[in-house]
């Protein structure tokens, strides 16, 4: 049963293919997509338990010995991210039933979602650097479809920029892989790690490390490369935006995390110092953006940039605590960003505007929405019983342990800015005089949009309160990131 | 040989970036085409030009070229074909809707302040 770890990749893929047929019949589309996601969630949950009990799972296609075939590796890091991806996709698709619009649903929206999940899960699971590129392209191609689907003017205009940026970064990825191949002569990630350790990271490998940082940084929106994100993400409809905001940048973060803990660990003074500086500047840039805007979507979009900076700060520490915090925060951030985009989507639906200045007084008419938004906002900022707390605590602890005192304090200060930016939405939209209200609010539609959102906020509360249960999994994940030999042994010796 | 190829790739990258920084959308797409040509040639170069026979098993030949870069290039070529086709159709649609192919006119939006 070694192929078991492929199920979270294969199930969305096959269901995506089934969904291409009968695209006009909405009942078939909706039932099939939900069925596929539930099956995939079950398989991913089982995979997490399996990995927890038996250590990293590997399968090399075609029974070739390890460095010669394409290896798929499911360690704790990737298993957790795969599970989170599928759970989020489930809630976002459910939310989309009422808000994406029938025209889009009839025109390959659901296959697009399934293929984007195939790409994301594949990118999390693969153990081969060129295969990672291919899975990136799978998810990017699906994201091109989703960002432009509907064909509004703003979508057309922004998707041109989005595609151009991603074409550039993909070409750059190919170039970087070519350089890496010419130095180490292999493509399997475990084998690359071993070869780099053998030659003890000469200067050229450090150059390649920086090139990888640029490639993945462009996907993950780190500081000098985040310019495309705010405008591109403002174009698509809310469910697509939630999917992008929760998943796409996080794949880039994961790829940086993987390459910087597995490959480039011999010149920490240069590579990880660079990562540290960039993550700090990313946080500052995100904070400025989050405070500058009066558009609800833009505020949350800039919060993505801040969170990417925080996670990468945890990665840059390269100690057990910092990496454990980064893992905690990564999963938390995926959940909470999806929840916030969904909540903000409801706010936009009931007010009919994205402009904060025109909103007001929603607390009287929609108290439940207000309270759940408040919980999500506190969760994002990291107020203790909620989900953002443990991750940031561990990241800051890791920062202190590694001797980065001032930068760690800056991380704490950024939480205040995050809290301020999301509380501003709360104050403007929910308090005060009655503001603009949309004419065509339908109560059933509202409830149908609110229910999955509420469940997702509850999931995030559970993630915060149930930290004790999740900690062993995260410790396991951090151990693999700190100790690359566990990963390479699992792959090269066939694992189990 | 590798030196010459490095110059060729560098020239292609230079031309691609020059075109991508221009205002017309079609020139940008031509630039992405040149960029992917450069990247593919670079993979071929980085796999080195040792070996003489094509990587097909034949009796009595021991000196094959490295088959891996060729497989990588083949993969990258079809991916960039797909993306370019999509991009071209998107450019066509954008031209129909927005009535311009000038990138400097494609900023801002009607629903933002």
Coordinates of N, CA and C in Angstrom, one line a residue, chain A residues 130 133-134 137 141 144-145 148 150-161 163-164 167-168 171-172 174-179 181-183 185 187 234 294-295 298 354-355 357, chain B residues 13 17 20 25 28 32 35-36 38-40 42-43 46-47 66 68-69 71-73 75-76 79 82-83 86-87 90-91 93-94 97-98 103 105-113:
Chain A
X130 N 12.4 18.9 -10.6 CA 11.7 19.3 -11.9 C 10.3 18.9 -11.8
X133 N 8.5 21.8 -10.5 CA 8.2 22.8 -11.5 C 7.0 22.4 -12.3
X134 N 6.8 21.1 -12.6 CA 5.7 20.7 -13.4 C 4.4 20.9 -12.5
X137 N 3.4 24.4 -12.5 CA 2.7 24.8 -13.8 C 1.3 24.3 -13.8
X141 N -1.5 27.0 -14.2 CA -2.4 27.0 -15.4 C -3.8 27.0 -14.9
X144 N -4.6 30.4 -13.8 CA -4.9 31.4 -14.9 C -6.4 31.3 -15.3
X145 N -6.8 30.0 -15.4 CA -8.2 29.8 -15.7 C -9.2 30.5 -14.7
X148 N -9.2 34.4 -14.6 CA -9.8 35.1 -15.8 C -11.3 34.7 -16.1
X150 N -15.0 34.3 -16.3 CA -16.0 35.4 -16.1 C -15.7 36.5 -17.1
X151 N -14.4 36.8 -17.4 CA -14.1 37.7 -18.4 C -14.5 39.2 -18.2
X152 N -14.6 39.6 -16.9 CA -14.8 41.0 -16.7 C -13.6 41.8 -17.1
X153 N -13.8 43.1 -17.3 CA -12.6 43.9 -17.8 C -11.5 43.9 -16.8
X154 N -11.8 44.1 -15.5 CA -10.8 44.1 -14.5 C -10.0 42.8 -14.4
X155 N -10.8 41.7 -14.6 CA -10.1 40.4 -14.6 C -9.2 40.2 -15.7
X156 N -9.6 40.6 -17.0 CA -8.8 40.5 -18.1 C -7.5 41.3 -17.9
X157 N -7.7 42.5 -17.4 CA -6.5 43.4 -17.3 C -5.5 42.9 -16.3
X158 N -6.0 42.4 -15.1 CA -5.1 41.9 -14.1 C -4.5 40.6 -14.4
X159 N -5.3 39.7 -15.1 CA -4.8 38.4 -15.4 C -3.6 38.5 -16.4
X160 N -3.6 39.5 -17.2 CA -2.5 39.6 -18.1 C -1.2 39.8 -17.3
X161 N -1.3 40.7 -16.3 CA -0.1 41.0 -15.5 C 0.3 39.7 -14.7
X163 N -0.3 36.6 -15.4 CA 0.3 35.5 -16.2 C 1.7 35.9 -16.6
X164 N 1.9 37.2 -16.9 CA 3.3 37.6 -17.3 C 4.3 37.4 -16.2
X167 N 4.9 33.7 -15.9 CA 5.7 33.1 -17.0 C 7.2 33.4 -16.8
X168 N 7.4 34.7 -16.3 CA 8.8 35.1 -16.0 C 9.4 34.2 -14.9
X171 N 10.1 30.6 -16.1 CA 11.3 30.6 -17.0 C 12.5 30.6 -16.1
X172 N 12.4 31.4 -15.1 CA 13.5 31.6 -14.1 C 13.8 30.3 -13.3
X174 N 13.1 27.3 -14.5 CA 13.8 26.3 -15.4 C 15.3 26.6 -15.5
X175 N 15.6 27.9 -15.6 CA 17.0 28.3 -15.6 C 17.8 27.9 -14.4
X176 N 17.1 28.1 -13.2 CA 17.8 27.7 -11.9 C 18.0 26.2 -11.8
X177 N 16.9 25.5 -12.3 CA 17.1 24.0 -12.3 C 18.2 23.6 -13.2
X178 N 18.3 24.3 -14.3 CA 19.4 23.9 -15.3 C 20.8 24.2 -14.6
X179 N 20.9 25.3 -13.9 CA 22.2 25.6 -13.2 C 22.5 24.5 -12.2
X181 N 21.4 21.5 -12.0 CA 21.6 20.2 -12.6 C 23.1 20.2 -13.1
X182 N 23.6 21.3 -13.6 CA 24.9 21.3 -14.1 C 26.0 21.2 -13.0
X183 N 25.6 21.6 -11.8 CA 26.5 21.5 -10.7 C 26.4 20.1 -10.0
X185 N 24.2 17.4 -11.0 CA 24.0 16.3 -11.9 C 22.8 15.4 -11.4
X187 N 18.4 15.3 -10.0 CA 17.2 16.1 -9.9 C 16.4 15.7 -8.6
X234 N -7.0 41.4 -6.5 CA -8.3 42.1 -6.3 C -9.2 41.8 -7.4
X294 N -8.3 51.6 2.2 CA -9.6 51.6 2.8 C -10.5 50.7 2.0
X295 N -9.9 49.7 1.4 CA -10.6 48.7 0.6 C -10.5 47.4 1.4
X298 N -8.2 44.7 -0.1 CA -6.8 45.1 -0.1 C -6.2 44.9 1.2
X354 N -16.8 47.6 -1.6 CA -15.6 47.2 -0.9 C -15.0 48.3 -0.2
X355 N -15.6 49.5 -0.3 CA -15.0 50.7 0.3 C -15.5 50.8 1.8
X357 N -15.2 53.2 3.9 CA -15.9 54.5 4.3 C -17.4 54.5 4.1
Chain B
X13 N 18.1 36.1 -23.6 CA 17.5 36.7 -22.4 C 17.5 38.2 -22.5
X17 N 14.1 40.3 -22.3 CA 13.8 41.3 -21.3 C 13.5 42.7 -21.9
X20 N 10.0 42.5 -23.1 CA 9.0 42.4 -22.1 C 8.8 43.7 -21.4
X25 N 1.5 44.8 -26.0 CA 1.3 43.4 -25.4 C 1.9 42.3 -26.3
X28 N 5.4 41.9 -25.8 CA 5.7 41.2 -24.5 C 5.6 39.7 -24.7
X32 N 8.3 36.7 -24.1 CA 8.2 35.5 -23.3 C 8.6 34.3 -24.2
X35 N 12.2 34.3 -24.2 CA 12.7 33.9 -22.9 C 12.7 32.4 -22.7
X36 N 11.6 31.7 -23.2 CA 11.5 30.3 -23.0 C 12.5 29.6 -23.9
X38 N 15.4 30.8 -24.7 CA 16.7 30.9 -24.0 C 16.8 29.9 -22.9
X39 N 15.7 29.8 -22.1 CA 15.8 28.8 -21.0 C 16.0 27.4 -21.4
X40 N 15.3 27.0 -22.5 CA 15.5 25.7 -23.0 C 16.9 25.4 -23.6
X42 N 19.4 26.8 -22.5 CA 20.3 26.8 -21.4 C 20.3 25.4 -20.7
X43 N 19.1 24.8 -20.6 CA 19.1 23.4 -20.1 C 20.0 22.5 -20.9
X46 N 23.6 23.3 -20.2 CA 24.0 22.9 -18.8 C 24.1 21.4 -18.7
X47 N 23.4 20.7 -19.5 CA 23.6 19.2 -19.5 C 24.9 18.8 -20.2
X66 N 23.7 13.1 -22.8 CA 22.9 13.0 -21.6 C 21.4 13.1 -22.0
X68 N 18.8 13.2 -20.0 CA 17.9 13.9 -19.1 C 17.5 15.3 -19.5
X69 N 18.5 16.1 -19.9 CA 18.1 17.5 -20.3 C 17.1 17.5 -21.5
X71 N 14.8 15.3 -22.0 CA 13.4 15.1 -21.5 C 12.9 16.3 -20.8
X72 N 13.8 17.0 -20.0 CA 13.3 18.2 -19.3 C 12.9 19.3 -20.3
X73 N 13.7 19.4 -21.4 CA 13.3 20.4 -22.4 C 12.0 20.1 -23.0
X75 N 9.5 18.5 -21.8 CA 8.4 18.9 -20.9 C 8.2 20.4 -20.8
X76 N 9.4 21.1 -20.7 CA 9.2 22.6 -20.6 C 8.7 23.2 -21.9
X79 N 4.8 22.7 -21.9 CA 4.2 23.6 -20.9 C 4.2 25.1 -21.4
X82 N 1.5 25.6 -24.0 CA 0.2 25.7 -23.4 C 0.0 27.1 -22.9
X83 N 1.0 27.6 -22.1 CA 0.9 28.9 -21.5 C 0.8 30.0 -22.5
X86 N -2.6 30.1 -24.3 CA -3.5 30.8 -23.4 C -3.3 32.3 -23.3
X87 N -2.1 32.7 -23.2 CA -1.7 34.1 -23.1 C -2.1 34.8 -24.4
X90 N -5.8 35.2 -24.4 CA -6.1 36.2 -23.4 C -5.9 37.6 -24.0
X91 N -4.7 37.8 -24.7 CA -4.4 39.1 -25.2 C -5.5 39.5 -26.3
X93 N -8.7 38.5 -26.3 CA -9.9 38.9 -25.6 C -9.7 40.3 -24.9
X94 N -8.5 40.5 -24.4 CA -8.3 41.8 -23.7 C -8.4 42.9 -24.7
X97 N -12.1 43.6 -25.4 CA -12.8 44.2 -24.4 C -12.3 45.6 -24.0
X98 N -10.9 45.7 -23.9 CA -10.4 46.9 -23.4 C -10.0 47.9 -24.5
X103 N 0.2 48.5 -22.6 CA 0.2 48.2 -21.2 C 0.1 49.4 -20.3
X105 N -1.8 51.8 -20.6 CA -3.2 52.2 -20.5 C -4.0 51.2 -19.7
X106 N -3.4 50.0 -19.3 CA -4.1 49.0 -18.6 C -4.0 49.1 -17.1
X107 N -3.9 50.2 -16.6 CA -3.8 50.3 -15.1 C -5.0 51.0 -14.5
X108 N -5.0 50.9 -13.1 CA -6.2 51.5 -12.5 C -7.4 50.7 -12.8
X109 N -8.6 51.1 -12.3 CA -9.8 50.4 -12.7 C -11.0 51.3 -12.3
X110 N -12.1 50.9 -12.9 CA -13.2 51.8 -12.8 C -13.8 51.7 -11.4
X111 N -13.7 50.5 -10.7 CA -14.4 50.4 -9.4 C -13.4 50.8 -8.2
X112 N -12.2 51.2 -8.5 CA -11.4 51.7 -7.4 C -11.3 53.2 -7.5
X113 N -10.9 53.8 -6.4 CA -10.8 55.3 -6.4 C -9.5 55.7 -7.1

